[in-house]
Each structure stands twice: as C-alpha cells, then as structure tokens.
Short mmCIF file of C-alpha atoms and ligand atoms in Angstrom, two decimals:
data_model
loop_
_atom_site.label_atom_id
_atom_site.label_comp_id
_atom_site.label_asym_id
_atom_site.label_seq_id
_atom_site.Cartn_x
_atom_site.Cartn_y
_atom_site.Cartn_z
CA UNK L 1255 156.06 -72.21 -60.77
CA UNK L 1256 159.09 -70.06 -61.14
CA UNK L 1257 160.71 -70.70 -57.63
CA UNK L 1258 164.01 -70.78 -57.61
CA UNK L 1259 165.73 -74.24 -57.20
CA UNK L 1260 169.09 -76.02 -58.02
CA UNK L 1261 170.36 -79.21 -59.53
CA UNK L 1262 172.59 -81.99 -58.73
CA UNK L 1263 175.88 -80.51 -59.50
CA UNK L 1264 175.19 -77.54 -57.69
CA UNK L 1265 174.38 -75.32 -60.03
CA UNK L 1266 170.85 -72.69 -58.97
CA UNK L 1267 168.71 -71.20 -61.18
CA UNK L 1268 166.39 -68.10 -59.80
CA UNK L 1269 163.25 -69.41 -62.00
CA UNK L 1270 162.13 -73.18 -63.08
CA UNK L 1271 161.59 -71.37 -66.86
CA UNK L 1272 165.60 -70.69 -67.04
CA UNK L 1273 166.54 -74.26 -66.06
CA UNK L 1274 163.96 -75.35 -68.66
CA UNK L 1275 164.86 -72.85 -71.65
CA UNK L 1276 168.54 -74.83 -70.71
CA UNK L 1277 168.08 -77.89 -70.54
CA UNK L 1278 165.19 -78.52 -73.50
CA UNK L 1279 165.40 -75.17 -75.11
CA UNK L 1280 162.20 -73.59 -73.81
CA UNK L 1281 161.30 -71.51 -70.41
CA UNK L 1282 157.34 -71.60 -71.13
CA UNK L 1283 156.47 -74.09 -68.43
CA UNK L 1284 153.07 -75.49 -68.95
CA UNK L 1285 152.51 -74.77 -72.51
CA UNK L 1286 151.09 -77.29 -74.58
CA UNK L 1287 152.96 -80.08 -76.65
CA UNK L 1288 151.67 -81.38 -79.69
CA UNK L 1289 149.30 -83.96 -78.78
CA UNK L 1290 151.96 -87.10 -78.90
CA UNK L 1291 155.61 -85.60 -77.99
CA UNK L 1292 155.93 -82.99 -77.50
CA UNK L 1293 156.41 -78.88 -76.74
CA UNK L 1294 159.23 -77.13 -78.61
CA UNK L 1295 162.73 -77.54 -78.05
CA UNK L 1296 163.21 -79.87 -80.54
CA UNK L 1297 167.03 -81.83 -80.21
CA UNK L 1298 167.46 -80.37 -76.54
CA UNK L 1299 164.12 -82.34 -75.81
CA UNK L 1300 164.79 -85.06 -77.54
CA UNK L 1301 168.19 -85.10 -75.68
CA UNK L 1302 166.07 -84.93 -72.14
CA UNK L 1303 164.30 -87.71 -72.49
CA UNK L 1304 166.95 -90.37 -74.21
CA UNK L 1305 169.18 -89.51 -71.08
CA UNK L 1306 166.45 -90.40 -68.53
CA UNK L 1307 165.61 -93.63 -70.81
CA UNK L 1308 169.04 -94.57 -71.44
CA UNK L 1309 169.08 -94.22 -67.49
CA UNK L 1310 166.47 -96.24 -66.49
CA UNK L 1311 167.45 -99.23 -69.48
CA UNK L 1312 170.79 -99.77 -67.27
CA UNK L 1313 169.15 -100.44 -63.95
CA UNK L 1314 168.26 -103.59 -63.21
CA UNK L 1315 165.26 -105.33 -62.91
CA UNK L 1316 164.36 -105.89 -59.06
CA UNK L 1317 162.41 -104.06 -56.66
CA UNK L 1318 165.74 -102.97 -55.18
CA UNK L 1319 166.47 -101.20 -59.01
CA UNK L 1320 163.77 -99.25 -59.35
CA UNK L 1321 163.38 -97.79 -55.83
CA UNK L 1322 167.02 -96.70 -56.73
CA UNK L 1323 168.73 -98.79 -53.78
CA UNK L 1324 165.89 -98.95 -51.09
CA UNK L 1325 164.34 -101.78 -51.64
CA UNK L 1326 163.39 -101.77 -47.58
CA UNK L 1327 161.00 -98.31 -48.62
CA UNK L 1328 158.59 -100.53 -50.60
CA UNK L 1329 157.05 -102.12 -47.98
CA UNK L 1330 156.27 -98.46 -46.04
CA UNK L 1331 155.52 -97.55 -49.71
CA UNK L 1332 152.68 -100.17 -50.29
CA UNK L 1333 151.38 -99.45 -46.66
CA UNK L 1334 150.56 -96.02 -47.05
CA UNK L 1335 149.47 -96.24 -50.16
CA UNK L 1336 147.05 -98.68 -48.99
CA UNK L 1337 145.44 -96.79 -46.02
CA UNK L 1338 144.90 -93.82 -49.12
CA UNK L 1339 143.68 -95.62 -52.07
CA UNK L 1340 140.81 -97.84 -50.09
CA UNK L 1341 139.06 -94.91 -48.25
CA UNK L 1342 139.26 -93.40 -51.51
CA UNK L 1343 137.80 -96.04 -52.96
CA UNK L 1344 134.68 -96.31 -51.01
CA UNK L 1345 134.21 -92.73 -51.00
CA UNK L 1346 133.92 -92.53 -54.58
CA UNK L 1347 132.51 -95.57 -55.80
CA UNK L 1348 130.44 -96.41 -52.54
CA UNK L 1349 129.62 -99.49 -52.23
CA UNK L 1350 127.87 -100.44 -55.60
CA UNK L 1351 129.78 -103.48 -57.49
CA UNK L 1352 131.64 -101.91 -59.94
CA UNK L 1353 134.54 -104.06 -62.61
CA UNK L 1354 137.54 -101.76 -61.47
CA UNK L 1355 140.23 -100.85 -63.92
CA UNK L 1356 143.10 -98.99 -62.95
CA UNK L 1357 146.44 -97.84 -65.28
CA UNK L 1358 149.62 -98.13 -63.85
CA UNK L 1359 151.61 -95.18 -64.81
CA UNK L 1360 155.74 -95.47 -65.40
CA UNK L 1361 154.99 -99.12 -63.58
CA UNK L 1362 158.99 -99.97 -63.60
CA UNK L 1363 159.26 -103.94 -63.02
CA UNK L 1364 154.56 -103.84 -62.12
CA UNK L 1365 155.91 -103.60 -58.08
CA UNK L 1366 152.70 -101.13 -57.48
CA UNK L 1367 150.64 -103.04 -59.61
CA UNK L 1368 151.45 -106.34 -58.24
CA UNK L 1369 151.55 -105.33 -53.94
CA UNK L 1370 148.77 -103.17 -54.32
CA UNK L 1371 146.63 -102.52 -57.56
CA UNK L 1372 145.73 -105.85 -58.24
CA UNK L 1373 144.63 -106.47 -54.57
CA UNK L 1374 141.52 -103.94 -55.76
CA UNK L 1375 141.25 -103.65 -59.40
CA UNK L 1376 139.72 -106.27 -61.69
CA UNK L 1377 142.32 -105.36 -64.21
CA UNK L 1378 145.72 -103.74 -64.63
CA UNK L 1379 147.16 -101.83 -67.43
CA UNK L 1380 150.50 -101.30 -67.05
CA UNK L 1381 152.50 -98.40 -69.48
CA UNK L 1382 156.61 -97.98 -68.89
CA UNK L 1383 158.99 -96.86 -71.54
CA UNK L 1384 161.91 -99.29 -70.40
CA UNK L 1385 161.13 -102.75 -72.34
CA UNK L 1386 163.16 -104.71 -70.06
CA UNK L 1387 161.26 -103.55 -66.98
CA UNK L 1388 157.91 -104.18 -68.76
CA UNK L 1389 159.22 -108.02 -69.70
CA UNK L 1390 159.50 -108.41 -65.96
CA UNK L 1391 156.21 -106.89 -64.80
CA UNK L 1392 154.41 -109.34 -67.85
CA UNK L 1393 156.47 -112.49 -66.51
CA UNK L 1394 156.20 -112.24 -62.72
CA UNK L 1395 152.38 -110.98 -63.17
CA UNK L 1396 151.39 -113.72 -65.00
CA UNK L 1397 153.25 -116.43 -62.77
CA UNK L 1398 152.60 -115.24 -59.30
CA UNK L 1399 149.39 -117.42 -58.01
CA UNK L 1400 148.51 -115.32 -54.99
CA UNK L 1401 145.58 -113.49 -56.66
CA UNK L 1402 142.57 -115.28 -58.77
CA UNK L 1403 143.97 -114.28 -62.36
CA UNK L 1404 140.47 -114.54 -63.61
CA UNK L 1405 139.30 -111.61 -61.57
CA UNK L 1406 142.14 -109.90 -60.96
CA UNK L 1407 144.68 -109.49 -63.83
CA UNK L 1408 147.51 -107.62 -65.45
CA UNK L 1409 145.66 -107.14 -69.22
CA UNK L 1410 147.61 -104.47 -71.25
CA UNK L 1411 151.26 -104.02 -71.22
CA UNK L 1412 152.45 -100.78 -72.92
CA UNK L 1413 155.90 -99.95 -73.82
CA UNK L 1414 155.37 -96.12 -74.31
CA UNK L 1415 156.85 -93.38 -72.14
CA UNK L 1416 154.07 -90.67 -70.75
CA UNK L 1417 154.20 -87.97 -72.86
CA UNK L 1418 153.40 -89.91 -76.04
CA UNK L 1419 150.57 -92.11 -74.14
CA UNK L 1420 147.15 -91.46 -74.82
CA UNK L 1421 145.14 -93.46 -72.35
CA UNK L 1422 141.71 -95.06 -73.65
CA UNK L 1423 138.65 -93.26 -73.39
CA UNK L 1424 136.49 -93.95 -70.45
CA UNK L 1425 138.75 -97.05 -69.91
CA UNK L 1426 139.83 -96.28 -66.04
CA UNK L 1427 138.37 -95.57 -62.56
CA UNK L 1428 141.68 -94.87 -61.70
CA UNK L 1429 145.30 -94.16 -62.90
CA UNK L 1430 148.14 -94.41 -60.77
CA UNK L 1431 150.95 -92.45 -61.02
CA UNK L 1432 154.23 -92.86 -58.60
CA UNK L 1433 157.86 -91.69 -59.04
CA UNK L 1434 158.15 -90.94 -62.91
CA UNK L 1435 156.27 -87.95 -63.37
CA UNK L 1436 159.31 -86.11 -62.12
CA UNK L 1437 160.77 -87.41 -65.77
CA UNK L 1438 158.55 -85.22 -67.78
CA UNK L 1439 158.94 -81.24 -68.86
CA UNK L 1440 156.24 -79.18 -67.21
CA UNK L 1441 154.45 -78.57 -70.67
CA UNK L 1442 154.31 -82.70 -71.14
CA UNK L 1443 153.15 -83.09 -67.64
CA UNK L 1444 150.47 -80.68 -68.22
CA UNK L 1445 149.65 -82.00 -71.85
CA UNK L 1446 149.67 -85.75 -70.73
CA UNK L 1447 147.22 -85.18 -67.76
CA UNK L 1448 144.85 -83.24 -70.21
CA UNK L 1449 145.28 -86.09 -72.42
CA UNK L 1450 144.74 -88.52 -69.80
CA UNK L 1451 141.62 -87.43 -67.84
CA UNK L 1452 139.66 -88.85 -71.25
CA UNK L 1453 141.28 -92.09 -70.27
CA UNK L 1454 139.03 -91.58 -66.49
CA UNK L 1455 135.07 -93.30 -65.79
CA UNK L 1456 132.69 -91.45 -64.42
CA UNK L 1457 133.77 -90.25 -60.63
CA UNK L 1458 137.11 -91.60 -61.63
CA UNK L 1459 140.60 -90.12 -60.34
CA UNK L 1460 144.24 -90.08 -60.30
CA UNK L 1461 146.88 -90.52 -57.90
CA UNK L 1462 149.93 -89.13 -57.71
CA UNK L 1463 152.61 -89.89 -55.44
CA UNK L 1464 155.66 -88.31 -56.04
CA UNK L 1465 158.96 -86.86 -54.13
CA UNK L 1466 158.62 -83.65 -52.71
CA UNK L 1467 161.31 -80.89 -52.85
CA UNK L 1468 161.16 -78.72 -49.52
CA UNK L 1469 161.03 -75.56 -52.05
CA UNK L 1470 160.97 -74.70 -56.27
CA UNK L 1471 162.75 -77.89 -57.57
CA UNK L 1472 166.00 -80.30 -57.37
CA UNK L 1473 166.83 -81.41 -60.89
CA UNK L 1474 168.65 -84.80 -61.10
CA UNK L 1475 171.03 -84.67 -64.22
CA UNK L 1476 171.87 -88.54 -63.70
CA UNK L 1477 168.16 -89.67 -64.71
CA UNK L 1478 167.34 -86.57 -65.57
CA UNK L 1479 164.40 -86.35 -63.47
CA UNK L 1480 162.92 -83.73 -61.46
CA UNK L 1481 161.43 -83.73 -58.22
CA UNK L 1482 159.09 -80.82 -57.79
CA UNK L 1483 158.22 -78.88 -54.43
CA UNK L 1484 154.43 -79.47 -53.21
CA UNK L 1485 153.84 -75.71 -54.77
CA UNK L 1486 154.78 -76.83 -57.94
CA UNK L 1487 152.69 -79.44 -58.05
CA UNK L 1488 149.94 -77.65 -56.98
CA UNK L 1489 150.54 -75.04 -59.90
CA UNK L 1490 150.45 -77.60 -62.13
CA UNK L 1491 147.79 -79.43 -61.29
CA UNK L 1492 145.91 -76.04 -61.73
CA UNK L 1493 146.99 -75.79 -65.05
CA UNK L 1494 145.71 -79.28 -65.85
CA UNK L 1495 142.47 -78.38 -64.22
CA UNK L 1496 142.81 -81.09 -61.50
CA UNK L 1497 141.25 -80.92 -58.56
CA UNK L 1498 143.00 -82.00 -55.01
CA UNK L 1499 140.21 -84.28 -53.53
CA UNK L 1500 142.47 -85.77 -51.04
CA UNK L 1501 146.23 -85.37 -50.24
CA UNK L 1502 148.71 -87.04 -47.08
CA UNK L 1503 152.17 -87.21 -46.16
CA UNK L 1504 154.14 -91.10 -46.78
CA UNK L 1505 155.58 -91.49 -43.50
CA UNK L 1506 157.90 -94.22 -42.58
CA UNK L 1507 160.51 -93.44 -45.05
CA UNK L 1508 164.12 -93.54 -44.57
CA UNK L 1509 165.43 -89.60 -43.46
CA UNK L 1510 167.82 -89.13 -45.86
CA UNK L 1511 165.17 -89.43 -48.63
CA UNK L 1512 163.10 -86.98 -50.25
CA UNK L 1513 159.30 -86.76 -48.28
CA UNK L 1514 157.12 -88.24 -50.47
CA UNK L 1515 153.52 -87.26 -51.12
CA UNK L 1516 150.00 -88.59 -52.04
CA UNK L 1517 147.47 -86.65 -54.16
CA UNK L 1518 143.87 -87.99 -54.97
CA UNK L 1519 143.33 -85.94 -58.33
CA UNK L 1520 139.72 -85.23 -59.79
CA UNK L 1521 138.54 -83.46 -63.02
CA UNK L 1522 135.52 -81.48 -61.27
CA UNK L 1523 135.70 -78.89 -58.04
CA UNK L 1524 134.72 -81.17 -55.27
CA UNK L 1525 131.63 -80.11 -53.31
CA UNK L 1526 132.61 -78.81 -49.89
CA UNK L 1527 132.02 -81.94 -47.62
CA UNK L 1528 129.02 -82.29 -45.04
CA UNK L 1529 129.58 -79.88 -42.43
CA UNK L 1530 130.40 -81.58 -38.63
CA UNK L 1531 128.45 -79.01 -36.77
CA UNK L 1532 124.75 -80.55 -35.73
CA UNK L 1533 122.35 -78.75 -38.27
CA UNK L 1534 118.86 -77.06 -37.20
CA UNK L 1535 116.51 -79.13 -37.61
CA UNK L 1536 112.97 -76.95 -37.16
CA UNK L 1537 110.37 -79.95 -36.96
CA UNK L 1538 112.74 -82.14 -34.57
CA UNK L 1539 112.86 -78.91 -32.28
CA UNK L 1540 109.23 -78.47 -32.58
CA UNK L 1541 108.51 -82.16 -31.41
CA UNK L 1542 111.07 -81.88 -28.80
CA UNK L 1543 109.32 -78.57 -27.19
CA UNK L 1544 106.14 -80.23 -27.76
CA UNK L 1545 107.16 -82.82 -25.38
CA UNK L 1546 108.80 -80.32 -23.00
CA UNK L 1547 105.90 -78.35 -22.23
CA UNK L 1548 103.79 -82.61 -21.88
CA UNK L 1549 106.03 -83.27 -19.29
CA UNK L 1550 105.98 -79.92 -17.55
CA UNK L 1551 102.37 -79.69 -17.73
CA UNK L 1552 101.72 -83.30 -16.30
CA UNK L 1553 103.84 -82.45 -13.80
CA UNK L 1554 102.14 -79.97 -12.49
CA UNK L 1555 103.72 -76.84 -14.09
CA UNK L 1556 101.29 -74.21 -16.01
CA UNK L 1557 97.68 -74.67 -17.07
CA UNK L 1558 96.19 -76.58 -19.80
CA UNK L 1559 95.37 -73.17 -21.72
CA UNK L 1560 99.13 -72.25 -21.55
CA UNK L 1561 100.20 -75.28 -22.52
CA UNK L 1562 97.82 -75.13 -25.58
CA UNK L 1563 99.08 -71.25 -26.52
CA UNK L 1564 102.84 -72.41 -26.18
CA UNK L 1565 102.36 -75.99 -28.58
CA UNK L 1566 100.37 -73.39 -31.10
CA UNK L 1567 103.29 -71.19 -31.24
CA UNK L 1568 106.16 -73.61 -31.64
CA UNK L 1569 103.98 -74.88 -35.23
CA UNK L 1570 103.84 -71.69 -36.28
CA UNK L 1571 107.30 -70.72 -35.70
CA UNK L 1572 108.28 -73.79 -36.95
CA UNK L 1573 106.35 -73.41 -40.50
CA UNK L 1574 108.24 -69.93 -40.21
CA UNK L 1575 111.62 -71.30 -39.96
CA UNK L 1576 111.43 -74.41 -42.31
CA UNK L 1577 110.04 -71.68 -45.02
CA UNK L 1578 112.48 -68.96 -44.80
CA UNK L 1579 116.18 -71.26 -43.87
C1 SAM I 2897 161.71 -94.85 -59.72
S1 SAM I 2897 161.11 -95.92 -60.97
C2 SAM I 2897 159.47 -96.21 -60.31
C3 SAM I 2897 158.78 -97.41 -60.90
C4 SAM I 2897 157.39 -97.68 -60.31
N1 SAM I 2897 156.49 -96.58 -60.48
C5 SAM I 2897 157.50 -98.02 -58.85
O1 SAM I 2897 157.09 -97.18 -58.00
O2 SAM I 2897 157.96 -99.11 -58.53
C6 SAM I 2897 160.84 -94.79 -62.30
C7 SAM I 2897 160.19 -95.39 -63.51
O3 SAM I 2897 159.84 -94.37 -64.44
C8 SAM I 2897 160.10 -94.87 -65.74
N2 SAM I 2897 160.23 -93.76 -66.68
C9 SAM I 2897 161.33 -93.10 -67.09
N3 SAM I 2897 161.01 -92.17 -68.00
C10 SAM I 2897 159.69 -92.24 -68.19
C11 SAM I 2897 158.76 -91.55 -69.03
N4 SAM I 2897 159.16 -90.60 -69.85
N5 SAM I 2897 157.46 -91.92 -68.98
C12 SAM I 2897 157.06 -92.89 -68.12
N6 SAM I 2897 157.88 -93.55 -67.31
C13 SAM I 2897 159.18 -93.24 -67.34
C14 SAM I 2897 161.38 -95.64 -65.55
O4 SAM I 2897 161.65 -96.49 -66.63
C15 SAM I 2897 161.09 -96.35 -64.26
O5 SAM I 2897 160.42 -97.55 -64.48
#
C-alpha cells in the first residue's frame, strides 16, 4: 500500500499514508469508517469529497462528460467489458434461469447500465452522487425502446455517493463498479466493499474496472480522484477479503490514457480450477489392457493361460490403485 507515488501538480510523496494524513487528515489506509461516512479526518474529509462532487456537478451530462473527453473509448469500453462479464456469467450461474439483478456503482449519466447491464440483467439499480447525472440516466432509461422494459429495466435510482451506500441485503448477483472508486479514501473503499458484499446473492460478485497507475498512485487534485496501481488494488482487495476470481487487461484504448483493468471480485477463496492434464483413470486402464492382451491373444500372441494370469492381475492392481489414490 505505501508505494510511493505523486500527484497532479507534481508534487511525490514516499508512502500513500503521507499523501492521505494530507489531504484528509489521516495516514491509516484501510482502517474502518463509521458504518455511513466515514474514517477520521473530519473537515479535511469532508473537504475531499465536496471537491470531487463539486467536480463532477459541473460536467455535463453526455457520454462525452463523463468519460472526461473520450467519448470514442466507450465503445472499446462496452466491448471488453462484454467479452468479461458473459463468460463470467455462465461460469457462475451456469445455465439455470435465474432473475438477474445487478447495481450500477458511481453510474454517471446509466452509460454502463444502458450499453451493457441491461443487455443481461433483469433489473438495474443505479447509485451516483451527482443528481443531474442520475436525472439523465432515469430519463434516457426509461425512453430508450431497444430493450423489453418489462424484463429488462432500470428500477432504483439512488442519489448517494459510495461511502454512505449500504447496498440491500442479498439484493444483487452482481455489482458493477467502473471509474469512481478512485474517488474514495482507502479506509471508505475498504469499509464500503465490506458493507457491500451483504448487498451480493449467493455465488454473486463484483466487478471492478478501474484505471491503473504503472506504480503506488497518481492523485488527481482537479476531481480529486485517485487512480491506484494494480498492487494497490490488490492490497486492498485483501483487506476487504475479496477474492480475484478473474482479472484482464481493456485493450483498445487510446495511448495517452491510463491502462485500464477488469477484476471479477468474490467473497470466498475460489477452488483451484479442474486441472488440464488427463487424470488416471484405474478402471478405464484396466478395460483398455483387458482388450490389449484380446487382441494380442486372438492374434496369435501368448497362450490362453497367460492371457488369463495377465487380465487377473490388471483387476487386482486396479482394486489396488482405485483404493489407495
Ligand atoms: C468517470 S465518471 C464514470 C461514470 C460511469 N461509471 C461510466 O463509466 O460511465 C465518474 C463518476 O463517479 C461519480 N462519483 C464521484 N464521486 C463519487 C462518490 N463519492 N461515490 C460514487 N460515485 C462518485 C461521478 O459523479 C461520476 O458520475
């Protein structure tokens, strides 16, 4: 956690904890807030987040606002996010029909939620501290007739910022979180996702998909956001007690942008997956020598008595092996 990193005006700090203890009054990354909002720090805190609101409330509301100016990187962006989330999908849930609910973290103007959530959920809930960005998301949602609103909808529209949302219990398979978890403190980042993993089903999980810093941090003072280096996330996620089921690279993306990242996020240690190398499989081999020795026999090879000795031994080493591997 305490790699060394810099922020926009130049300025480098040797740990993450002294750019926090500056800029919201306390280095203890990843200790716990209070439940709603949030760890110490008080005014300095307070200060953080009405910057990166006060930010966000004078950007405007268009696909080209919230992806700060690239509006071309959302079509890459719903690609790739596509060729995770349905593998993912299928993996987890297999194949059973299950009514899919998924929460749309920091959803800006609903762009995820409307190019790719609502393609596979059977509802949307959408949470975004900016109320003029939210107003969008409900108004183009509800108008655009490319999906069958009765099965596929856009239900809850929360005007909260992260680290004073407490998702529903049980409510989602999965919640999706992309580009605003850079605007929360380490400690809120670790409290919300604690928080937040009540909010999963069963075999549920989260995504994150976030800018990745090529080491320790980058701190933007103009939103004050900041975008973390795939170490840091990893530390953090530890600290939630998230598991990395399933991580890959965005590619596509303009060069002169941050890399950008996709992690599949799940609240027990996944079992190690099936191995690839062909298993031993005693009774198969037993059959298989069985009908070695047939054909060698019938051709001519051996004598009936040795053929009887050899299919005698190959049971008995095979009741050997099945009991002891
Ligand atoms: C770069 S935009 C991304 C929007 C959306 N996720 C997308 O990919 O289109 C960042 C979003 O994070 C929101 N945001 C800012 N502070 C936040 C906070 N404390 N909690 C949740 N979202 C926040 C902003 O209002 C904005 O909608």
């Amino acid at each position: 956690m305490d790699g060394s990193g810099l922020d926009s005006d130049g300025r480098q700090f040797a740990k993450a904890s002294e750019m926090w203890e500056l800029e919201i009054g306390t280095g203890s990354a990843g200790g716990e807030g209070n439940g709603t909002c949030c760890g110490g720090g008080g005014d300095k805190r307070r200060d953080w987040y009405r910057k990166g609101i006060a930010y966000w409330q004078g950007v405007e509301a268009s696909v080209d606002g919230v992806l700060g100016g690239y509006g071309c990187v959302n079509e890459p962006d719903v690609k790739g996010s596509d060729v995770f989330l349905k593998p993912l999908l299928a993996d987890r849930f297999g194949k059973q029909k299950r009514h899919l609910v998924a929460l749309d973290c920091g959803s800006g103007i609903g762009r995820v939620t409307k190019n790719l959530l609502l393609r596979y959920f059977n509802e949307v809930d959408l949470v975004e501290p900016a109320s003029h960005f939210l107003e969008a998301a409900r108004e183009k949602l509800s108008s655009e007739g490319d999906m069958d609103i009765d099965t596929h909808k856009a239900v809850n529209f929360f005007c909260v910022p992260l680290q004073e949302f407490t998702p529903e219990a049980g409510r989602y398979d999965v919640i999706w979180i992309q580009w605003c978890i850079g605007q929360l403190p380490d400690d809120d980042f670790v409290s919300f996702f604690k928080r937040a993993k009540a909010g999963l089903k069963p075999d549920g999980f989260f995504v994150v998909k976030e800018n990745i810093a090529r080491q320790g941090f980058v701190l933007d003072k103009e939103d004050n956001s900041i975008t973390r280096s795939d170490l840091y996330f990893k530390e953090l996620f530890n600290q939630c007690g998230l598991y990395i089921y399933k991580t890959k690279d965005q590619k596509g993306l303009p060069e002169e942008l941050f890399a950008v990242k996709m992690y599949a996020l799940v609240t027990d240690k996944p079992r190690v997956g099936k191995s690839k190398v062909p298993q031993y499989k005693p009774a198969k081999q037993a059959w298989n020598s069985c009908f070695y020795l047939l054909n060698y026999r019938m051709s001519g090879g051996g004598t009936w008595w040795t053929f009887i000795t050899c299919n005698i031994f190959s049971v008995q080493l095979t009741h050997i092996l099945k009991t002891q591997l």
